[in-house]
Short mmCIF file of C-alpha atoms and ligand atoms in Angstrom, two decimals:
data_model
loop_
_atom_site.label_atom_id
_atom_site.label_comp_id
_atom_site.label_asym_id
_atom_site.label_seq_id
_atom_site.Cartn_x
_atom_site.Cartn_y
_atom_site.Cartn_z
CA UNK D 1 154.32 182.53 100.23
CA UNK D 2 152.59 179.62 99.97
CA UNK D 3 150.66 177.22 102.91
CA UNK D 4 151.65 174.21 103.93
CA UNK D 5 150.84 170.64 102.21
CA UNK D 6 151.44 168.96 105.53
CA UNK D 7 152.08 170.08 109.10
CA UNK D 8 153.47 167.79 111.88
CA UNK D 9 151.56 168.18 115.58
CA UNK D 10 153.72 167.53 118.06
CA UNK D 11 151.93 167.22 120.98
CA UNK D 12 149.25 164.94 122.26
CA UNK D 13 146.02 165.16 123.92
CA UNK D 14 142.87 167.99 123.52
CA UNK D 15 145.77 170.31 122.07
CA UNK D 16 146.99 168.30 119.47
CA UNK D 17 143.19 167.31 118.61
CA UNK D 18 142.69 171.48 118.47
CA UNK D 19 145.53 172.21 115.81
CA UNK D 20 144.47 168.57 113.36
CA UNK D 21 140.71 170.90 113.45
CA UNK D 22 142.48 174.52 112.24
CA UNK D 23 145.21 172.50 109.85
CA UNK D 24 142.11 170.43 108.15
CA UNK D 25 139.93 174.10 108.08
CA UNK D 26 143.40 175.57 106.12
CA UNK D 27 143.07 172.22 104.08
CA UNK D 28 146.58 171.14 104.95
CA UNK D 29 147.25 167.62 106.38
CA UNK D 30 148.48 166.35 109.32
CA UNK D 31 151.30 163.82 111.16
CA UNK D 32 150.69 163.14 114.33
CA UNK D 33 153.11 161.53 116.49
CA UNK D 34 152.54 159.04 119.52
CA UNK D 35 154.46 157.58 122.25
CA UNK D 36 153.59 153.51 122.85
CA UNK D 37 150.99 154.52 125.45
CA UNK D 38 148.77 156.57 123.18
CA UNK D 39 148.71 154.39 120.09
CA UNK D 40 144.85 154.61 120.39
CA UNK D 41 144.59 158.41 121.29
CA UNK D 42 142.29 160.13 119.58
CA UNK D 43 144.85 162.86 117.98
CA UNK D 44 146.15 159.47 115.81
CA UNK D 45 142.71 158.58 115.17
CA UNK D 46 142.25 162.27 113.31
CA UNK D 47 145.13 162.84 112.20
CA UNK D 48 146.11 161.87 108.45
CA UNK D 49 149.22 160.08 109.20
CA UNK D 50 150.77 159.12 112.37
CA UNK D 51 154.36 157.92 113.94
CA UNK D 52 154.95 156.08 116.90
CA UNK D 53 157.88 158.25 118.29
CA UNK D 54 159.25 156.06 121.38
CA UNK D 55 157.92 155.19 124.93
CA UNK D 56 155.34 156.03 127.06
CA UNK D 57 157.67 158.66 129.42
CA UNK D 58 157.81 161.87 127.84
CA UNK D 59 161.62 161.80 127.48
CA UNK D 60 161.44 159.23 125.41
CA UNK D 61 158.68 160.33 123.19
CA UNK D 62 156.90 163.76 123.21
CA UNK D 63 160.26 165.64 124.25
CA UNK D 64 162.54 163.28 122.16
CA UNK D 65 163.64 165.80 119.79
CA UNK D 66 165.56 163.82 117.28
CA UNK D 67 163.31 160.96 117.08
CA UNK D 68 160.21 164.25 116.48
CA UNK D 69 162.69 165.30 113.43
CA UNK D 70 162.89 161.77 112.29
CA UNK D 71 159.23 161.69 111.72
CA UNK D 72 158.97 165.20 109.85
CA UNK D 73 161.59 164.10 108.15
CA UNK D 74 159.87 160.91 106.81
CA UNK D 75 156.20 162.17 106.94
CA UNK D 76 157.54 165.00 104.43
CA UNK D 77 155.71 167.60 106.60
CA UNK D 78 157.01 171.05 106.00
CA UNK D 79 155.93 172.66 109.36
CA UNK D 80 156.03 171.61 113.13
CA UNK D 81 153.27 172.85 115.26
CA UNK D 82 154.24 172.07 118.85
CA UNK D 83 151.20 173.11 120.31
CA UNK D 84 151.88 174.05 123.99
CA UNK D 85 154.17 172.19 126.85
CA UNK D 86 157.10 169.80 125.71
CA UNK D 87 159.31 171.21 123.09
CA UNK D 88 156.98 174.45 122.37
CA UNK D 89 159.22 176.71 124.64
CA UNK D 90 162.16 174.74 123.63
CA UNK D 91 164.46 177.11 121.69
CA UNK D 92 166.93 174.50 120.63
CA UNK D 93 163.83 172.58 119.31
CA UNK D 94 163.06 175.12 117.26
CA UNK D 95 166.37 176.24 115.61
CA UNK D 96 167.28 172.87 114.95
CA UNK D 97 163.93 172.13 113.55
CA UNK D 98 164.59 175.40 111.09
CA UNK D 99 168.05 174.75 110.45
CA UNK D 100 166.99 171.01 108.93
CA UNK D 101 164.23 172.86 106.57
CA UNK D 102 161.00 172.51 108.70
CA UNK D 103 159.09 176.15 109.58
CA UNK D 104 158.50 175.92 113.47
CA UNK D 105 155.22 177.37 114.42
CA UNK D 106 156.27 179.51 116.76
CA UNK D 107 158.43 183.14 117.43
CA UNK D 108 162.21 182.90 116.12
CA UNK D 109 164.50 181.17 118.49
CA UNK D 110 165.86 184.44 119.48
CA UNK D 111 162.64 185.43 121.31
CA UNK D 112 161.90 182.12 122.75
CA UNK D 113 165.09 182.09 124.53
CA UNK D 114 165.21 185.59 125.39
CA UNK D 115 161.42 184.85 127.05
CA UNK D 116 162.50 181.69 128.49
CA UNK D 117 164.74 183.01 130.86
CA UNK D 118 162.74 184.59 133.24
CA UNK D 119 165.42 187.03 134.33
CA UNK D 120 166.45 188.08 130.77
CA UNK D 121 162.15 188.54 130.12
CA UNK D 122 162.40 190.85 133.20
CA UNK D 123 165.33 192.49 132.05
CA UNK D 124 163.83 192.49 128.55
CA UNK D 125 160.53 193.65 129.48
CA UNK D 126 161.71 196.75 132.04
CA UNK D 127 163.89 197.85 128.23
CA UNK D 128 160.55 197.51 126.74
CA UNK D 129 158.76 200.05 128.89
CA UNK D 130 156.86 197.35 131.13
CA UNK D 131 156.21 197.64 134.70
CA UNK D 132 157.73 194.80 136.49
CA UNK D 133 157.28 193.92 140.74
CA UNK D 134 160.02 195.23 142.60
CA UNK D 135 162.43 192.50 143.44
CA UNK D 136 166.18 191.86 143.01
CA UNK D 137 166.81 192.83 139.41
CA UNK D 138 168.76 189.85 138.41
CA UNK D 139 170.15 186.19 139.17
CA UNK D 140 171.01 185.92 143.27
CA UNK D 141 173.95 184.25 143.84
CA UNK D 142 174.04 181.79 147.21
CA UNK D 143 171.63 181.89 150.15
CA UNK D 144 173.68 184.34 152.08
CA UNK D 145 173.23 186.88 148.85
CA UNK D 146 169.53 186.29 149.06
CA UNK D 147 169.09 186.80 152.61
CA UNK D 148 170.41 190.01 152.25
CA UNK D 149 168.47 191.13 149.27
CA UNK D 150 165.23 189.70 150.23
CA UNK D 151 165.73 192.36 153.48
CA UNK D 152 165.85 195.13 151.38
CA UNK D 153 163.07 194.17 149.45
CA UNK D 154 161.24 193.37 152.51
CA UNK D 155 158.92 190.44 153.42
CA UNK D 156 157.01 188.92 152.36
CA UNK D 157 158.93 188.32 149.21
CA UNK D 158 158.30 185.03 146.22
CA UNK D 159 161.66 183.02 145.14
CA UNK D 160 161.38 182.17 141.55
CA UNK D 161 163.78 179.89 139.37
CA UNK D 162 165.12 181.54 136.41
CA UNK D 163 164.29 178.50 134.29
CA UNK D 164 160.82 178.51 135.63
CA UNK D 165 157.68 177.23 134.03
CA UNK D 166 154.15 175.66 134.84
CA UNK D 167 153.90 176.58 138.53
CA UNK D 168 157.25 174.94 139.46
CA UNK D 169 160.41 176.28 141.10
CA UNK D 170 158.19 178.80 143.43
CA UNK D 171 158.81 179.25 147.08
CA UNK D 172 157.29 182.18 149.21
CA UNK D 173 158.68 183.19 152.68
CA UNK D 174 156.21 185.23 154.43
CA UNK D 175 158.44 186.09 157.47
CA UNK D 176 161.91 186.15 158.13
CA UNK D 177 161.75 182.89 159.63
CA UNK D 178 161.00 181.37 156.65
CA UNK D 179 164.03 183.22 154.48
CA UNK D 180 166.26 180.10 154.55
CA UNK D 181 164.72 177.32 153.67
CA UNK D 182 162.50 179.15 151.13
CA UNK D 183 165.61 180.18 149.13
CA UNK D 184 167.53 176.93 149.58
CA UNK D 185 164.57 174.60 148.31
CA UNK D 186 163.69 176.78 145.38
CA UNK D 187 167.81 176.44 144.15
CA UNK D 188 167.65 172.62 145.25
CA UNK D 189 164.52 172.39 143.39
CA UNK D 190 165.39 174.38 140.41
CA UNK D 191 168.66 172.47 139.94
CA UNK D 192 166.75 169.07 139.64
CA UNK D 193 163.79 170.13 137.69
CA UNK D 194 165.75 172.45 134.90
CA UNK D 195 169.60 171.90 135.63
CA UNK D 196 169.50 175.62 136.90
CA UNK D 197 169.85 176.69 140.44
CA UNK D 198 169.26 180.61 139.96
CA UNK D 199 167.09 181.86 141.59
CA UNK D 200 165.53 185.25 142.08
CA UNK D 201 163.43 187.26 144.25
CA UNK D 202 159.95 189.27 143.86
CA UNK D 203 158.47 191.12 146.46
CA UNK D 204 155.39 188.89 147.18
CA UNK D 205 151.75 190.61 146.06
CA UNK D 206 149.34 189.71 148.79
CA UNK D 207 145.65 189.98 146.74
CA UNK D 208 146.72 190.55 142.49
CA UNK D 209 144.64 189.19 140.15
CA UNK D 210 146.57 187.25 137.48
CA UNK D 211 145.86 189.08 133.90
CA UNK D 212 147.13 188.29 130.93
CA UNK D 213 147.05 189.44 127.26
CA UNK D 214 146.91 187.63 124.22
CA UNK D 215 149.14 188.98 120.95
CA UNK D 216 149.50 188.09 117.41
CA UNK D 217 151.64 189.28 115.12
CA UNK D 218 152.95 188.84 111.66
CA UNK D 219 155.91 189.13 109.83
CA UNK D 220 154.58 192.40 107.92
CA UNK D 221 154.44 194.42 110.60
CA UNK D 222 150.79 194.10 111.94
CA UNK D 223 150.62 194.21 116.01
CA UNK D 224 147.18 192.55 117.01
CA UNK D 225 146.30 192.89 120.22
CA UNK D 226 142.78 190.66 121.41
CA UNK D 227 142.22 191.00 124.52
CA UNK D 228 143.14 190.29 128.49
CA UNK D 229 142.36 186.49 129.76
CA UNK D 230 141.50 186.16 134.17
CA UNK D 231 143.37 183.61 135.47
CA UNK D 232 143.19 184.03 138.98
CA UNK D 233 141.65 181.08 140.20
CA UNK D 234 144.95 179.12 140.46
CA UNK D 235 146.02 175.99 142.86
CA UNK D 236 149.71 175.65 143.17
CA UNK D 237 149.85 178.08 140.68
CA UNK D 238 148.56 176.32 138.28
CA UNK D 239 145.17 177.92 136.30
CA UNK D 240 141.79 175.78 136.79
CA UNK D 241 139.57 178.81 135.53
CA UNK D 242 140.09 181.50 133.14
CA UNK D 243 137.40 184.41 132.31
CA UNK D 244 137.75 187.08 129.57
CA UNK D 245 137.22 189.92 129.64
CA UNK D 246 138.62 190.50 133.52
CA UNK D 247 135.83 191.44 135.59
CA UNK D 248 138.44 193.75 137.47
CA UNK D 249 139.54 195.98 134.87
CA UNK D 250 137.79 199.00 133.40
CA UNK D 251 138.02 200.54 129.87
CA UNK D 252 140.65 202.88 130.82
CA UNK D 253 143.32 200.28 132.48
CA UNK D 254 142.66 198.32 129.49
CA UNK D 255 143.46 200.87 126.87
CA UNK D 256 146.81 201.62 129.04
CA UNK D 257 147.64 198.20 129.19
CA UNK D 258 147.38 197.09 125.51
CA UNK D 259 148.60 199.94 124.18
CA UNK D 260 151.83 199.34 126.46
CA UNK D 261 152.10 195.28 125.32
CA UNK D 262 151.47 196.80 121.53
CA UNK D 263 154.62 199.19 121.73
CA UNK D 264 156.49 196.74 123.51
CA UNK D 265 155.98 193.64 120.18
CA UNK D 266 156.73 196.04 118.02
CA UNK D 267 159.89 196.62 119.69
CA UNK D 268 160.72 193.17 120.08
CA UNK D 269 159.56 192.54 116.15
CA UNK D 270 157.19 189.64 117.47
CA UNK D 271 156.00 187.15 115.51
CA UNK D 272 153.41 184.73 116.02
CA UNK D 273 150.95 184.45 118.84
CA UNK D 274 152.02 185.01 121.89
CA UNK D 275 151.25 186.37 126.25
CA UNK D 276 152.24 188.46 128.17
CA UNK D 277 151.64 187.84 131.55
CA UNK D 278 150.90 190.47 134.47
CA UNK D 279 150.42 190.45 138.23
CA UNK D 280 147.19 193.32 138.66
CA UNK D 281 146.90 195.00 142.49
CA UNK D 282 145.64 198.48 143.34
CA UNK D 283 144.90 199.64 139.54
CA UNK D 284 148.65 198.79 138.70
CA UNK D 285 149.58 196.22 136.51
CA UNK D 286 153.08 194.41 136.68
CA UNK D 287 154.61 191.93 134.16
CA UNK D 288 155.06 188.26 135.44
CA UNK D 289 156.70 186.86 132.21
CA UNK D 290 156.04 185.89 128.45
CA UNK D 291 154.71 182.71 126.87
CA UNK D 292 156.07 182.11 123.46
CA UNK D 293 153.49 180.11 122.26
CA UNK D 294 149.66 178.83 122.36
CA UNK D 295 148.33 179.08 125.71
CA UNK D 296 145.56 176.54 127.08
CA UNK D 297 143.30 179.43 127.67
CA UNK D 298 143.37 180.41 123.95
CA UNK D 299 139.83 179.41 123.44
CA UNK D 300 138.01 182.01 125.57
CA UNK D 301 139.77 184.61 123.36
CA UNK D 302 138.36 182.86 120.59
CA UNK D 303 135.16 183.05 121.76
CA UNK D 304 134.37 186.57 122.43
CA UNK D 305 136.73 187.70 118.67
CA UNK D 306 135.63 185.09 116.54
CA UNK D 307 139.72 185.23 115.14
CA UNK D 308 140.85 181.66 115.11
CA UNK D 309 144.26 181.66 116.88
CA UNK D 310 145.83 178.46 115.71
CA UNK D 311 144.79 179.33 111.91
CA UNK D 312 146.08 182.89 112.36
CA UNK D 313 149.59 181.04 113.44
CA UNK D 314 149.69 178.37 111.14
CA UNK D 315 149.02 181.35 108.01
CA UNK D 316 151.52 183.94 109.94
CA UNK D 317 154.14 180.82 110.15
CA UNK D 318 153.23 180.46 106.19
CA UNK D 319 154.28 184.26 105.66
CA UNK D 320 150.36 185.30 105.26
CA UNK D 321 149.22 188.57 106.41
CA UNK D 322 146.86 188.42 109.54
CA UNK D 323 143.73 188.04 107.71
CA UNK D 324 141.95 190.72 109.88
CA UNK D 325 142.34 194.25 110.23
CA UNK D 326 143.13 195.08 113.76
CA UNK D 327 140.64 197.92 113.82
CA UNK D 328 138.32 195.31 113.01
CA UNK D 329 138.23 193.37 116.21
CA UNK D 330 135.32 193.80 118.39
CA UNK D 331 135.35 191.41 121.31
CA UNK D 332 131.60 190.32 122.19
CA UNK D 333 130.02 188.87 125.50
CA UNK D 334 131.50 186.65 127.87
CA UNK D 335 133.45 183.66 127.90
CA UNK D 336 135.15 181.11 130.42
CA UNK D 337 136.66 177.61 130.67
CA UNK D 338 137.31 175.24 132.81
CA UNK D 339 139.60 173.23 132.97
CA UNK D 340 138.69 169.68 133.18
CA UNK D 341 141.18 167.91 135.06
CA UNK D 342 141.46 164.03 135.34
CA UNK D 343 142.08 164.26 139.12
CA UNK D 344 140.37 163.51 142.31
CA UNK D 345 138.38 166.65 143.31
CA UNK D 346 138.83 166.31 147.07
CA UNK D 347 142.09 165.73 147.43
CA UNK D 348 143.86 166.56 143.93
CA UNK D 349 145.62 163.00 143.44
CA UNK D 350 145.88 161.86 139.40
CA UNK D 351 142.75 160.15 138.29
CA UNK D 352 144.55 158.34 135.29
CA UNK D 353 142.34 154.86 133.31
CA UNK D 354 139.80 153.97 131.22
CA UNK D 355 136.80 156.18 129.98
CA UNK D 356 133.94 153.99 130.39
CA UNK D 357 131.00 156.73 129.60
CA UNK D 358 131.81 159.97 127.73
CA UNK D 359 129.31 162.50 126.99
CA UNK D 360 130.06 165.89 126.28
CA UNK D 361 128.26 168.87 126.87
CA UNK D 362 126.80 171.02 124.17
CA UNK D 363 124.20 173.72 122.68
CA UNK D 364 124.24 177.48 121.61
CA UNK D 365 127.82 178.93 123.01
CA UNK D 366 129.04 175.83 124.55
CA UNK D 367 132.58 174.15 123.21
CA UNK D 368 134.46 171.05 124.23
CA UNK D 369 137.94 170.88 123.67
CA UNK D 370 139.24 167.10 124.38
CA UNK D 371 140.96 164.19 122.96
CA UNK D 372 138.60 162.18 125.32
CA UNK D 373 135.88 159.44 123.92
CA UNK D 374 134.55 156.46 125.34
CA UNK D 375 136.97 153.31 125.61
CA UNK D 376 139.56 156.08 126.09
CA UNK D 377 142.32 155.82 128.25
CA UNK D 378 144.17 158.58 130.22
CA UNK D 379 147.18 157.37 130.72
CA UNK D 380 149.18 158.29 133.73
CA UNK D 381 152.63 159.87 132.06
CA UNK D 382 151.18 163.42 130.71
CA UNK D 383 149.20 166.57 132.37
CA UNK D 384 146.35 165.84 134.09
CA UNK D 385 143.65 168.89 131.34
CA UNK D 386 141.98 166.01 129.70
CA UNK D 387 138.72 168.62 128.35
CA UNK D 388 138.02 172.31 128.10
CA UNK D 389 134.55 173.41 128.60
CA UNK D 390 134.45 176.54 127.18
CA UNK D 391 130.94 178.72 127.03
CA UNK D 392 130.08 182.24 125.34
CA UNK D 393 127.36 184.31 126.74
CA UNK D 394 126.05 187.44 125.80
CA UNK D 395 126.68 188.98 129.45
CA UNK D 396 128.88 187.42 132.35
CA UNK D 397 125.51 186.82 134.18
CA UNK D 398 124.79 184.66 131.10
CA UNK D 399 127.89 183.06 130.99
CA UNK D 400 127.81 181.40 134.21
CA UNK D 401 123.94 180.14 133.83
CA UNK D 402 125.57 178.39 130.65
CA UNK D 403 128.35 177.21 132.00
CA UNK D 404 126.77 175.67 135.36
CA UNK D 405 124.14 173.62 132.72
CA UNK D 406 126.88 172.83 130.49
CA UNK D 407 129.21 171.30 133.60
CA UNK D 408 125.34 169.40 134.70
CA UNK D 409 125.29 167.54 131.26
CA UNK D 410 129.23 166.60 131.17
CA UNK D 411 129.83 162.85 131.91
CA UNK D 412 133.33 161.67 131.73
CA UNK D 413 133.12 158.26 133.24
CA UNK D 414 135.82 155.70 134.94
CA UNK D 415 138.53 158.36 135.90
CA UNK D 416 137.84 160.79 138.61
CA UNK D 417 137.49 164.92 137.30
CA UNK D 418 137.37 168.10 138.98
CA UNK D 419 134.18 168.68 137.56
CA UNK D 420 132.34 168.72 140.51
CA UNK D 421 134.58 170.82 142.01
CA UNK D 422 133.74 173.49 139.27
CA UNK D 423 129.86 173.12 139.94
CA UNK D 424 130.92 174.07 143.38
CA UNK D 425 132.81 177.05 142.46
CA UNK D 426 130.47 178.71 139.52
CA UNK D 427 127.56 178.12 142.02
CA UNK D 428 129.47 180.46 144.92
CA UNK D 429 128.97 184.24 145.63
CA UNK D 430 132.44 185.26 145.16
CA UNK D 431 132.53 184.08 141.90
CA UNK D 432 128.91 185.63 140.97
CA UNK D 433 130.34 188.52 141.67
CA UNK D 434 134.36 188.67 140.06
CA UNK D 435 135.47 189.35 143.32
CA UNK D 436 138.58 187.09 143.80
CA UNK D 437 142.80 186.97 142.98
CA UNK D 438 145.14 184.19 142.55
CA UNK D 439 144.68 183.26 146.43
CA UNK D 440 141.04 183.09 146.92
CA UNK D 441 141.14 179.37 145.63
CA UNK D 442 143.42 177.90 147.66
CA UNK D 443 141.77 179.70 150.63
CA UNK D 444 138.13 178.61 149.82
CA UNK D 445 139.83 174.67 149.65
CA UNK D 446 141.80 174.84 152.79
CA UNK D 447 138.09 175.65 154.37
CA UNK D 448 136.03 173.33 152.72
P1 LIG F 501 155.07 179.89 135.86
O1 LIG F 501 155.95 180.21 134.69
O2 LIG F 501 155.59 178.74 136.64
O3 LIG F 501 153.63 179.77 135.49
P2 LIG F 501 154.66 182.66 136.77
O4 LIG F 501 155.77 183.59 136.95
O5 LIG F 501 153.80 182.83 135.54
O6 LIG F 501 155.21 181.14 136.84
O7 LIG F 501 153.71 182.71 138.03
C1 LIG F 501 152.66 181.79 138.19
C2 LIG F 501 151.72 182.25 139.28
O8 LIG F 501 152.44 182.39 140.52
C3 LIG F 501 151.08 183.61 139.04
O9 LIG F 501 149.94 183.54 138.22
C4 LIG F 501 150.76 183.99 140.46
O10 LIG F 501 149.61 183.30 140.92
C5 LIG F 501 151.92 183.48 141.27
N1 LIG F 501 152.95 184.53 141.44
C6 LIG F 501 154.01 184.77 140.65
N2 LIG F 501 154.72 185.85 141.08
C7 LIG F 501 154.10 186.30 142.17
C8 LIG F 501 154.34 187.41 143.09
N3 LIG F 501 155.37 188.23 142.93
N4 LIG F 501 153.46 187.58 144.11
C9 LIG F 501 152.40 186.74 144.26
N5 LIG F 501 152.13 185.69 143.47
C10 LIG F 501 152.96 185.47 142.42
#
């Protein structure tokens, strides 16, 4: 098969900026597409071509799936990368997309769906041979139902929405007490944020570590498997910090684990990049769900294998082999990033505007992924990552020296960041030492 001429991006932001880099590497060009509010974004400015799609609201623009077609369609571009967020878990995106002749970066339709759904990835991934958390094995119908179940379970237990995704649709009920309301706001909320009210229940894991491991497969047959990503340092749920490799796991686990998440692609006949997602406690691992897609964290994987994910998609999407033998990977040092958010770093309220002053860290083993640049502006409609600092290091030690010089020299003016809540964190024991989970954030915040 042959690559592309011309690949559409659509997405926005550091992400989009990310995929323009691999697709000009690959020497194929590039559409980008823009709502109103990001006519001057810097993903226009790069790419070859670029289409104003609709309005500044997401729905009207980024997630606006015919008017996305409309500019393939024009634009001539043979592939749609969708990069990650909007329509890249959308599975009627991307079998519409096929069925009018453009390849979608991406799994088949099948899987995205089948992933999507968080109970049919449970069900999915117990058929596949991985461990999942105890919980209620399916959909619960009505708060009495749940009540029940979430006694057998026993407390404290996690309510999850089926249609789940980026932290939302979570409640927790860590006594009895709490049963109630925790299962009738995570339906309520479910049913506004994804038109979904089922809900289901996980027994709730007082101090796991969130690790997660990054796949890539083609359509030949190879399984690639390169490596686990830390992602414990979460607010809301929501990943500020990732680390590979985990400072929690040991050769052994790690062995287990990928050889488990290996089996289980080739059952599912993968294709593409993709990550599975595990909840890690007491030397046991247990599958959270599946991303079908790029994740933000890619980079750190990057880092340490050298293997460039988003070319290894595009040239999978194309029908290329993986251009690496899987024997051949050898991860090396340390990496982490951090994600730069355009928020206030005290109390976590959007920082959108105008970059007035923009100057971006750099030196041996130190990477900036951004669409930022001076006279910039962040507009308020979109996720608040603006930058990735990502740094390599030849130990962890290493790493962290890097990365607290790196987040010294990084000046994003006009719009409040978190960075200075990342100087805070690299600079703490804890962290020196890899000895947190997912709660250890939001504890060390609620005492600062
Ligand atoms: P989303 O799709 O919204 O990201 P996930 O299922 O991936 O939701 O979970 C996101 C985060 O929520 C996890 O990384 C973890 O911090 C927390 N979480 C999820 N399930 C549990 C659980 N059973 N016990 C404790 N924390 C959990």
């Amino acid at each position: 098969m042959k690559m592309f001429k011309k690949i559409l991006i659509a997405n926005r932001g550091e992400i989009a900026v990310r995929i323009i880099r691999a697709c000009r590497e690959l020497g194929v060009a590039t559409v980008a597409v823009h709502s109103t509010a990001d006519e001057h974004a810097m993903h226009v400015k790069l790419a070859d071509e670029s289409v104003c799609i609709g309005g500044p609201k997401p729905s009207e623009s980024y997630l606006n799936i015919p008017a996305v077609l409309a500019a393939a369609e024009v634009t001539a571009a043979e592939a749609i990368h969708p990069g990650y967020g909007f329509l890249a878990e959308n599975a009627k995106f991307a079998e519409i997309a096929e069925k009018l002749g453009f390849m979608f970066i991406g799994p088949t339709p099948e899987h995205i769906r089948t992933m999507g759904d968080k109970i049919t990835a449970l069900e999915t991934a117990r058929t596949l041979g991985l461990p999942t958390i105890p919980g209620s094995n399916g959909p619960i119908e009505g708060v009495d139902a749940a009540m029940v179940v979430a006694k057998h379970i026993g407390l404290p237990v996690i309510v999850k929405a089926a249609a789940g995704g980026g932290g939302r649709g979570m409640k927790v009920a860590l006594a009895e007490k709490d049963l109630r309301n925790a299962i009738e706001m995570a339906m309520s909320e479910a049913q506004a944020a994804f038109g979904d009210s089922r809900v289901y229940l996980e027994k709730y894991l007082q101090t796991p570590r969130h690790i997660e491991v990054q796949v890539l497969c083609d359509t030949h047959g190879q399984v690639s498997i390169l490596g686990e990503r830390d992602c414990s340092l979460q607010r809301r749920h929501q990943k500020i910090l990732e680390e590979t490799p985990s400072p929690a796991v040991n050769h052994a686990q790690r062995s287990k684990l990928f050889a488990t998440v290996a089996a289980a692609c080739r059952k599912l006949g993968y294709r593409g990049a993709g990550t599975f997602e595990f909840l890690y406690e007491n030397g046991e691992f247990y599958f959270i769900e599946m991303n079908t897609r790029l994740q933000v964290e890619h980079p750190i994987t990057e880092m340490v294998t050298g293997i460039d994910i988003v070319a290894e998609q595009i040239r999978v999407a194309a029908g290329e082999h993986l251009r690496y033998a899987h024997e051949s990977i050898m991860p090396r040092g340390h990496s982490i990033e951090c994600r730069i958010n355009a928020e206030d770093p005290e109390t976590f309220a959007p920082s959108p505007g105008m970059i007035t002053d923009y100057y971006a860290p750099g030196g041996l083993g130190v990477r900036v992924d951004s669409a930022l640049y001076s006279g910039a502006k962040v507009p308020p409609y979109y996720d608040a990552t603006v930058a990735k600092l990502i740094v390599h290091g030849a130990t962890r030690a290493e790493c962290i020296t890097r990365l607290d010089r790196a987040l010294r020299e990084f000046v994003v003016g006009g719009i409040k960041t978190n960075i200075p809540l990342h100087r805070r964190l690299v600079a703490e024991d804890w962290f020196k030492a890899g000895d947190y989970t997912i709660h250890t954030l939001e504890k060390y915040l609620n005492i600062k």
